[in-house]
Amino acid sequence: MTKKKKKTLKLKDPMVLILAVLFLFITGGTAIKAAVFGGRTEVIVMLDAAYGEEAKGNSGVINEADYNAALVKELAEVLKKDNRFIVKLSHEEGAKATIHDRAAAADKENPELLLSIHCGYDPAKTVSGMKIYADVPGSKTNAKSLEAAQKIKETFAAENAEVLYRYYEPLDEKTFQVVNVPAEGSETKELKTWSLMEEASVPVVIVEQFNVANEEAAAKYNTEEGIKATAQQYYKALLAVFKLN
């Protein structure tokens, strides 16, 4: 019997060279892309529209829940057009979901950021400005949450945005006082904060977009154009948060 000669590929073979170049292009391109995005090519972001179903949240010129849902829907559509983002929702549009449900959804999906959209209320109808809340000092997620909050503030600088920590200071066994303190230079307080932040184990940023009692702010934000413009601002902010610019 005669032994069959083993076929060997020589580097001088044009086809081998072509395949080698293609391999390097594919793997090298992936490596470059990963390096540019800090080792990631995709980022999971969870969007949370506060309230839902019969729970309307703060009520003024508009109902808070309606605006929250509209903005989250638009922002989700914007982010989904960029394949670097994997978008998750804490609950279905308009569906009722407790804070515990929303925190559990976040822990299940493990996003790099849970962005919760709210609106504030102040009976002084002229009060305006955007409030951005970060996880409080002492929490494991404070650093990432604060960094994201600061980037959002920078993007919304024209909206008189400020980064805050929220605490609930007990007055007695049944009542408490809401205390908002500037994030910059704030010390750790042994007080409760937003329940969503306490229950979720992922970085959370909670935003109060505007005062629903302020007619001028409602007219600016609660329109189709206003919602689209605000969603684009959040998209820009999230690109900065995850260094995807």
PDB file of C-alpha atoms in Angstrom:
ATOM      1  CA  MET A   1       0.000   0.000   0.000  1.00  0.00           C
ATOM      2  CA  THR A   2       1.221   3.449  -0.752  1.00  0.00           C
ATOM      3  CA  LYS A   3       0.901   6.167   1.823  1.00  0.00           C
ATOM      4  CA  LYS A   4      -1.152   9.155   0.832  1.00  0.00           C
ATOM      5  CA  LYS A   5       0.731  12.378   0.986  1.00  0.00           C
ATOM      6  CA  LYS A   6      -0.638  14.844   3.507  1.00  0.00           C
ATOM      7  CA  LYS A   7      -1.657  18.107   2.005  1.00  0.00           C
ATOM      8  CA  THR A   8       0.009  21.091   3.602  1.00  0.00           C
ATOM      9  CA  LEU A   9      -0.880  24.718   3.233  1.00  0.00           C
ATOM     10  CA  LYS A  10       1.943  27.001   2.380  1.00  0.00           C
ATOM     11  CA  LEU A  11       1.939  30.674   3.301  1.00  0.00           C
ATOM     12  CA  LYS A  12       2.916  31.448  -0.268  1.00  0.00           C
ATOM     13  CA  ASP A  13      -0.429  30.060  -1.408  1.00  0.00           C
ATOM     14  CA  PRO A  14      -2.547  33.123  -2.414  1.00  0.00           C
ATOM     15  CA  MET A  15      -5.711  31.633  -0.914  1.00  0.00           C
ATOM     16  CA  VAL A  16      -3.979  31.077   2.432  1.00  0.00           C
ATOM     17  CA  LEU A  17      -2.773  34.658   2.469  1.00  0.00           C
ATOM     18  CA  ILE A  18      -6.262  35.945   1.715  1.00  0.00           C
ATOM     19  CA  LEU A  19      -7.795  33.848   4.504  1.00  0.00           C
ATOM     20  CA  ALA A  20      -5.100  34.971   6.943  1.00  0.00           C
ATOM     21  CA  VAL A  21      -5.716  38.629   6.150  1.00  0.00           C
ATOM     22  CA  LEU A  22      -9.470  38.183   6.563  1.00  0.00           C
ATOM     23  CA  PHE A  23      -8.969  36.470   9.926  1.00  0.00           C
ATOM     24  CA  LEU A  24      -6.744  39.270  11.190  1.00  0.00           C
ATOM     25  CA  PHE A  25      -9.186  41.883   9.925  1.00  0.00           C
ATOM     26  CA  ILE A  26     -12.139  40.301  11.705  1.00  0.00           C
ATOM     27  CA  THR A  27     -10.416  39.535  15.005  1.00  0.00           C
ATOM     28  CA  GLY A  28      -8.365  42.696  14.962  1.00  0.00           C
ATOM     29  CA  GLY A  29     -11.403  44.830  14.231  1.00  0.00           C
ATOM     30  CA  THR A  30     -13.268  43.248  17.118  1.00  0.00           C
ATOM     31  CA  ALA A  31     -10.357  43.877  19.453  1.00  0.00           C
ATOM     32  CA  ILE A  32     -10.124  47.507  18.392  1.00  0.00           C
ATOM     33  CA  LYS A  33     -13.861  47.991  18.858  1.00  0.00           C
ATOM     34  CA  ALA A  34     -13.726  46.429  22.326  1.00  0.00           C
ATOM     35  CA  ALA A  35     -10.809  48.637  23.304  1.00  0.00           C
ATOM     36  CA  VAL A  36     -12.589  51.777  22.146  1.00  0.00           C
ATOM     37  CA  PHE A  37     -15.658  50.915  24.215  1.00  0.00           C
ATOM     38  CA  GLY A  38     -13.713  50.090  27.352  1.00  0.00           C
ATOM     39  CA  GLY A  39     -13.779  46.340  26.782  1.00  0.00           C
ATOM     40  CA  ARG A  40     -17.503  46.309  25.920  1.00  0.00           C
ATOM     41  CA  THR A  41     -19.314  46.292  22.629  1.00  0.00           C
ATOM     42  CA  GLU A  42     -22.797  46.321  24.198  1.00  0.00           C
ATOM     43  CA  VAL A  43     -24.265  48.060  27.225  1.00  0.00           C
ATOM     44  CA  ILE A  44     -27.425  46.964  29.026  1.00  0.00           C
ATOM     45  CA  VAL A  45     -29.566  49.890  30.168  1.00  0.00           C
ATOM     46  CA  MET A  46     -32.873  49.495  31.982  1.00  0.00           C
ATOM     47  CA  LEU A  47     -35.473  52.250  31.717  1.00  0.00           C
ATOM     48  CA  ASP A  48     -38.065  52.717  34.423  1.00  0.00           C
ATOM     49  CA  ALA A  49     -41.201  54.810  34.025  1.00  0.00           C
ATOM     50  CA  ALA A  50     -42.352  55.593  37.542  1.00  0.00           C
ATOM     51  CA  TYR A  51     -45.946  54.635  38.327  1.00  0.00           C
ATOM     52  CA  GLY A  52     -48.398  53.092  35.882  1.00  0.00           C
ATOM     53  CA  GLU A  53     -51.959  51.855  35.451  1.00  0.00           C
ATOM     54  CA  GLU A  54     -54.190  53.693  37.971  1.00  0.00           C
ATOM     55  CA  ALA A  55     -51.201  55.113  39.869  1.00  0.00           C
ATOM     56  CA  LYS A  56     -50.685  58.540  38.289  1.00  0.00           C
ATOM     57  CA  GLY A  57     -47.994  59.936  40.586  1.00  0.00           C
ATOM     58  CA  ASN A  58     -47.766  63.691  41.024  1.00  0.00           C
ATOM     59  CA  SER A  59     -50.613  65.639  39.495  1.00  0.00           C
ATOM     60  CA  GLY A  60     -50.528  69.240  38.355  1.00  0.00           C
ATOM     61  CA  VAL A  61     -50.855  70.613  34.854  1.00  0.00           C
ATOM     62  CA  ILE A  62     -50.302  67.005  33.748  1.00  0.00           C
ATOM     63  CA  ASN A  63     -50.213  63.562  35.343  1.00  0.00           C
ATOM     64  CA  GLU A  64     -46.668  62.469  36.080  1.00  0.00           C
ATOM     65  CA  ALA A  65     -47.166  58.831  35.070  1.00  0.00           C
ATOM     66  CA  ASP A  66     -48.354  59.745  31.575  1.00  0.00           C
ATOM     67  CA  TYR A  67     -45.264  61.831  30.892  1.00  0.00           C
ATOM     68  CA  ASN A  68     -42.915  59.240  32.382  1.00  0.00           C
ATOM     69  CA  ALA A  69     -44.336  56.528  30.132  1.00  0.00           C
ATOM     70  CA  ALA A  70     -44.171  58.706  27.007  1.00  0.00           C
ATOM     71  CA  LEU A  71     -40.543  59.695  27.587  1.00  0.00           C
ATOM     72  CA  VAL A  72     -39.415  56.149  28.373  1.00  0.00           C
ATOM     73  CA  LYS A  73     -41.139  54.848  25.243  1.00  0.00           C
ATOM     74  CA  GLU A  74     -39.413  57.441  23.051  1.00  0.00           C
ATOM     75  CA  LEU A  75     -36.016  56.970  24.700  1.00  0.00           C
ATOM     76  CA  ALA A  76     -36.243  53.186  24.302  1.00  0.00           C
ATOM     77  CA  GLU A  77     -36.894  53.628  20.575  1.00  0.00           C
ATOM     78  CA  VAL A  78     -33.925  55.987  20.244  1.00  0.00           C
ATOM     79  CA  LEU A  79     -31.544  53.657  22.085  1.00  0.00           C
ATOM     80  CA  LYS A  80     -32.659  50.594  20.134  1.00  0.00           C
ATOM     81  CA  LYS A  81     -31.485  52.254  16.921  1.00  0.00           C
ATOM     82  CA  ASP A  82     -27.927  52.088  18.302  1.00  0.00           C
ATOM     83  CA  ASN A  83     -26.873  48.431  18.436  1.00  0.00           C
ATOM     84  CA  ARG A  84     -24.414  49.178  21.226  1.00  0.00           C
ATOM     85  CA  PHE A  85     -27.349  49.454  23.618  1.00  0.00           C
ATOM     86  CA  ILE A  86     -29.443  46.571  24.891  1.00  0.00           C
ATOM     87  CA  VAL A  87     -32.608  48.174  26.244  1.00  0.00           C
ATOM     88  CA  LYS A  88     -34.663  46.631  29.023  1.00  0.00           C
ATOM     89  CA  LEU A  89     -37.813  47.967  30.678  1.00  0.00           C
ATOM     90  CA  SER A  90     -38.609  47.570  34.369  1.00  0.00           C
ATOM     91  CA  HIS A  91     -42.250  46.927  33.464  1.00  0.00           C
ATOM     92  CA  GLU A  92     -44.540  46.999  30.455  1.00  0.00           C
ATOM     93  CA  GLU A  93     -45.910  50.332  29.316  1.00  0.00           C
ATOM     94  CA  GLY A  94     -48.809  51.428  31.492  1.00  0.00           C
ATOM     95  CA  ALA A  95     -48.662  48.303  33.642  1.00  0.00           C
ATOM     96  CA  LYS A  96     -48.759  48.542  37.404  1.00  0.00           C
ATOM     97  CA  ALA A  97     -45.507  47.516  39.045  1.00  0.00           C
ATOM     98  CA  THR A  98     -44.479  47.947  42.660  1.00  0.00           C
ATOM     99  CA  ILE A  99     -41.059  49.259  43.603  1.00  0.00           C
ATOM    100  CA  HIS A 100     -40.184  45.720  44.659  1.00  0.00           C
ATOM    101  CA  ASP A 101     -41.227  44.403  41.226  1.00  0.00           C
ATOM    102  CA  ARG A 102     -39.133  47.006  39.434  1.00  0.00           C
ATOM    103  CA  ALA A 103     -36.081  46.378  41.611  1.00  0.00           C
ATOM    104  CA  ALA A 104     -36.439  42.625  41.064  1.00  0.00           C
ATOM    105  CA  ALA A 105     -36.612  43.168  37.296  1.00  0.00           C
ATOM    106  CA  ALA A 106     -33.392  45.182  37.462  1.00  0.00           C
ATOM    107  CA  ASP A 107     -31.586  42.547  39.488  1.00  0.00           C
ATOM    108  CA  LYS A 108     -32.702  39.855  37.050  1.00  0.00           C
ATOM    109  CA  GLU A 109     -31.441  41.710  33.956  1.00  0.00           C
ATOM    110  CA  ASN A 110     -28.379  43.169  35.733  1.00  0.00           C
ATOM    111  CA  PRO A 111     -28.107  46.371  33.667  1.00  0.00           C
ATOM    112  CA  GLU A 112     -25.125  48.656  33.967  1.00  0.00           C
ATOM    113  CA  LEU A 113     -27.569  51.436  34.798  1.00  0.00           C
ATOM    114  CA  LEU A 114     -31.199  51.660  35.864  1.00  0.00           C
ATOM    115  CA  LEU A 115     -32.543  55.051  34.781  1.00  0.00           C
ATOM    116  CA  SER A 116     -35.828  55.916  36.478  1.00  0.00           C
ATOM    117  CA  ILE A 117     -37.909  58.767  35.054  1.00  0.00           C
ATOM    118  CA  HIS A 118     -40.072  60.822  37.417  1.00  0.00           C
ATOM    119  CA  CYS A 119     -41.505  64.316  37.627  1.00  0.00           C
ATOM    120  CA  GLY A 120     -41.456  66.470  40.730  1.00  0.00           C
ATOM    121  CA  TYR A 121     -44.190  68.525  42.335  1.00  0.00           C
ATOM    122  CA  ASP A 122     -43.983  71.863  44.091  1.00  0.00           C
ATOM    123  CA  PRO A 123     -47.089  73.920  44.848  1.00  0.00           C
ATOM    124  CA  ALA A 124     -45.040  77.010  44.033  1.00  0.00           C
ATOM    125  CA  LYS A 125     -45.844  76.916  40.342  1.00  0.00           C
ATOM    126  CA  THR A 126     -42.803  78.965  39.350  1.00  0.00           C
ATOM    127  CA  VAL A 127     -40.347  76.399  40.750  1.00  0.00           C
ATOM    128  CA  SER A 128     -38.402  74.843  37.894  1.00  0.00           C
ATOM    129  CA  GLY A 129     -35.252  72.856  37.274  1.00  0.00           C
ATOM    130  CA  MET A 130     -34.281  69.241  36.784  1.00  0.00           C
ATOM    131  CA  LYS A 131     -33.320  67.130  39.795  1.00  0.00           C
ATOM    132  CA  ILE A 132     -31.001  64.148  39.351  1.00  0.00           C
ATOM    133  CA  TYR A 133     -30.615  61.740  42.260  1.00  0.00           C
ATOM    134  CA  ALA A 134     -27.651  59.398  42.705  1.00  0.00           C
ATOM    135  CA  ASP A 135     -27.231  56.418  45.023  1.00  0.00           C
ATOM    136  CA  VAL A 136     -26.185  57.759  48.423  1.00  0.00           C
ATOM    137  CA  PRO A 137     -22.645  57.593  49.866  1.00  0.00           C
ATOM    138  CA  GLY A 138     -21.959  54.323  51.613  1.00  0.00           C
ATOM    139  CA  SER A 139     -23.837  52.274  49.021  1.00  0.00           C
ATOM    140  CA  LYS A 140     -21.874  49.867  46.825  1.00  0.00           C
ATOM    141  CA  THR A 141     -23.244  51.534  43.709  1.00  0.00           C
ATOM    142  CA  ASN A 142     -22.598  55.150  44.728  1.00  0.00           C
ATOM    143  CA  ALA A 143     -19.542  55.732  42.525  1.00  0.00           C
ATOM    144  CA  LYS A 144     -21.100  54.456  39.279  1.00  0.00           C
ATOM    145  CA  SER A 145     -24.438  56.077  39.995  1.00  0.00           C
ATOM    146  CA  LEU A 146     -22.849  59.428  40.818  1.00  0.00           C
ATOM    147  CA  GLU A 147     -20.695  59.342  37.685  1.00  0.00           C
ATOM    148  CA  ALA A 148     -23.766  58.694  35.529  1.00  0.00           C
ATOM    149  CA  ALA A 149     -25.734  61.417  37.310  1.00  0.00           C
ATOM    150  CA  GLN A 150     -22.956  63.942  36.702  1.00  0.00           C
ATOM    151  CA  LYS A 151     -22.852  63.112  32.977  1.00  0.00           C
ATOM    152  CA  ILE A 152     -26.610  63.556  32.743  1.00  0.00           C
ATOM    153  CA  LYS A 153     -26.303  66.897  34.533  1.00  0.00           C
ATOM    154  CA  GLU A 154     -23.639  68.055  32.072  1.00  0.00           C
ATOM    155  CA  THR A 155     -25.860  67.165  29.128  1.00  0.00           C
ATOM    156  CA  PHE A 156     -28.854  68.950  30.644  1.00  0.00           C
ATOM    157  CA  ALA A 157     -26.872  71.955  31.888  1.00  0.00           C
ATOM    158  CA  ALA A 158     -29.297  74.344  30.192  1.00  0.00           C
ATOM    159  CA  GLU A 159     -32.155  72.890  32.263  1.00  0.00           C
ATOM    160  CA  ASN A 160     -30.724  74.140  35.568  1.00  0.00           C
ATOM    161  CA  ALA A 161     -30.036  70.518  36.508  1.00  0.00           C
ATOM    162  CA  GLU A 162     -28.545  69.574  39.868  1.00  0.00           C
ATOM    163  CA  VAL A 163     -27.255  66.292  41.310  1.00  0.00           C
ATOM    164  CA  LEU A 164     -28.674  65.425  44.709  1.00  0.00           C
ATOM    165  CA  TYR A 165     -28.909  62.744  47.349  1.00  0.00           C
ATOM    166  CA  ARG A 166     -32.317  62.140  48.895  1.00  0.00           C
ATOM    167  CA  TYR A 167     -32.840  61.137  52.499  1.00  0.00           C
ATOM    168  CA  TYR A 168     -35.946  60.490  54.558  1.00  0.00           C
ATOM    169  CA  GLU A 169     -35.398  61.955  58.016  1.00  0.00           C
ATOM    170  CA  PRO A 170     -37.776  60.554  60.668  1.00  0.00           C
ATOM    171  CA  LEU A 171     -39.806  63.077  62.641  1.00  0.00           C
ATOM    172  CA  ASP A 172     -41.485  60.406  64.733  1.00  0.00           C
ATOM    173  CA  GLU A 173     -42.419  56.735  64.354  1.00  0.00           C
ATOM    174  CA  LYS A 174     -44.903  57.386  61.554  1.00  0.00           C
ATOM    175  CA  THR A 175     -43.770  60.509  59.725  1.00  0.00           C
ATOM    176  CA  PHE A 176     -40.612  61.695  58.045  1.00  0.00           C
ATOM    177  CA  GLN A 177     -39.202  64.717  56.280  1.00  0.00           C
ATOM    178  CA  VAL A 178     -37.766  64.609  52.757  1.00  0.00           C
ATOM    179  CA  VAL A 179     -34.239  66.019  52.737  1.00  0.00           C
ATOM    180  CA  ASN A 180     -32.414  66.667  49.465  1.00  0.00           C
ATOM    181  CA  VAL A 181     -28.729  67.544  49.768  1.00  0.00           C
ATOM    182  CA  PRO A 182     -26.223  68.489  47.040  1.00  0.00           C
ATOM    183  CA  ALA A 183     -24.144  65.475  46.064  1.00  0.00           C
ATOM    184  CA  GLU A 184     -20.901  67.422  45.979  1.00  0.00           C
ATOM    185  CA  GLY A 185     -19.044  67.111  49.268  1.00  0.00           C
ATOM    186  CA  SER A 186     -21.912  65.311  50.982  1.00  0.00           C
ATOM    187  CA  GLU A 187     -21.144  62.978  53.875  1.00  0.00           C
ATOM    188  CA  THR A 188     -22.693  59.593  54.554  1.00  0.00           C
ATOM    189  CA  LYS A 189     -25.943  59.733  56.506  1.00  0.00           C
ATOM    190  CA  GLU A 190     -27.471  56.742  58.259  1.00  0.00           C
ATOM    191  CA  LEU A 191     -30.889  57.439  56.782  1.00  0.00           C
ATOM    192  CA  LYS A 192     -33.117  55.771  54.244  1.00  0.00           C
ATOM    193  CA  THR A 193     -33.191  56.955  50.639  1.00  0.00           C
ATOM    194  CA  TRP A 194     -35.322  56.121  47.597  1.00  0.00           C
ATOM    195  CA  SER A 195     -36.746  52.610  48.024  1.00  0.00           C
ATOM    196  CA  LEU A 196     -35.807  51.679  44.451  1.00  0.00           C
ATOM    197  CA  MET A 197     -32.172  52.466  45.214  1.00  0.00           C
ATOM    198  CA  GLU A 198     -32.281  50.504  48.449  1.00  0.00           C
ATOM    199  CA  GLU A 199     -33.851  47.412  46.890  1.00  0.00           C
ATOM    200  CA  ALA A 200     -32.001  47.226  43.560  1.00  0.00           C
ATOM    201  CA  SER A 201     -28.415  45.988  43.598  1.00  0.00           C
ATOM    202  CA  VAL A 202     -27.470  47.803  40.356  1.00  0.00           C
ATOM    203  CA  PRO A 203     -26.499  51.474  39.901  1.00  0.00           C
ATOM    204  CA  VAL A 204     -29.628  53.637  39.857  1.00  0.00           C
ATOM    205  CA  VAL A 205     -30.192  57.223  38.753  1.00  0.00           C
ATOM    206  CA  ILE A 206     -33.587  58.776  39.448  1.00  0.00           C
ATOM    207  CA  VAL A 207     -34.554  61.932  37.590  1.00  0.00           C
ATOM    208  CA  GLU A 208     -37.338  64.398  38.319  1.00  0.00           C
ATOM    209  CA  GLN A 209     -37.587  65.988  34.890  1.00  0.00           C
ATOM    210  CA  PHE A 210     -39.664  69.022  35.839  1.00  0.00           C
ATOM    211  CA  ASN A 211     -42.279  70.361  38.242  1.00  0.00           C
ATOM    212  CA  VAL A 212     -45.692  69.199  37.009  1.00  0.00           C
ATOM    213  CA  ALA A 213     -47.306  72.280  38.587  1.00  0.00           C
ATOM    214  CA  ASN A 214     -45.217  74.578  36.389  1.00  0.00           C
ATOM    215  CA  GLU A 215     -47.266  75.423  33.291  1.00  0.00           C
ATOM    216  CA  GLU A 216     -44.289  76.754  31.348  1.00  0.00           C
ATOM    217  CA  ALA A 217     -42.241  73.604  32.000  1.00  0.00           C
ATOM    218  CA  ALA A 218     -45.161  71.336  31.112  1.00  0.00           C
ATOM    219  CA  ALA A 219     -45.681  73.213  27.847  1.00  0.00           C
ATOM    220  CA  LYS A 220     -41.995  72.761  27.029  1.00  0.00           C
ATOM    221  CA  TYR A 221     -41.560  69.099  27.928  1.00  0.00           C
ATOM    222  CA  ASN A 222     -44.990  67.510  27.499  1.00  0.00           C
ATOM    223  CA  THR A 223     -45.306  67.817  23.729  1.00  0.00           C
ATOM    224  CA  GLU A 224     -44.300  65.435  20.969  1.00  0.00           C
ATOM    225  CA  GLU A 225     -41.393  67.706  20.068  1.00  0.00           C
ATOM    226  CA  GLY A 226     -40.399  68.165  23.691  1.00  0.00           C
ATOM    227  CA  ILE A 227     -40.397  64.441  24.410  1.00  0.00           C
ATOM    228  CA  LYS A 228     -38.344  63.693  21.302  1.00  0.00           C
ATOM    229  CA  ALA A 229     -35.822  66.411  22.147  1.00  0.00           C
ATOM    230  CA  THR A 230     -35.493  65.201  25.747  1.00  0.00           C
ATOM    231  CA  ALA A 231     -34.990  61.602  24.605  1.00  0.00           C
ATOM    232  CA  GLN A 232     -32.184  62.749  22.318  1.00  0.00           C
ATOM    233  CA  GLN A 233     -30.565  64.547  25.247  1.00  0.00           C
ATOM    234  CA  TYR A 234     -30.666  61.366  27.318  1.00  0.00           C
ATOM    235  CA  TYR A 235     -29.167  59.426  24.421  1.00  0.00           C
ATOM    236  CA  LYS A 236     -26.326  61.933  24.279  1.00  0.00           C
ATOM    237  CA  ALA A 237     -25.880  61.655  28.049  1.00  0.00           C
ATOM    238  CA  LEU A 238     -25.770  57.851  27.984  1.00  0.00           C
ATOM    239  CA  LEU A 239     -23.159  57.901  25.234  1.00  0.00           C
ATOM    240  CA  ALA A 240     -21.050  60.024  27.566  1.00  0.00           C
ATOM    241  CA  VAL A 241     -21.769  57.824  30.593  1.00  0.00           C
ATOM    242  CA  PHE A 242     -20.495  54.710  28.831  1.00  0.00           C
ATOM    243  CA  LYS A 243     -17.794  56.501  26.817  1.00  0.00           C
ATOM    244  CA  LEU A 244     -19.352  55.487  23.513  1.00  0.00           C
ATOM    245  CA  ASN A 245     -18.870  58.833  21.766  1.00  0.00           C
TER     246      ASN A 245
END
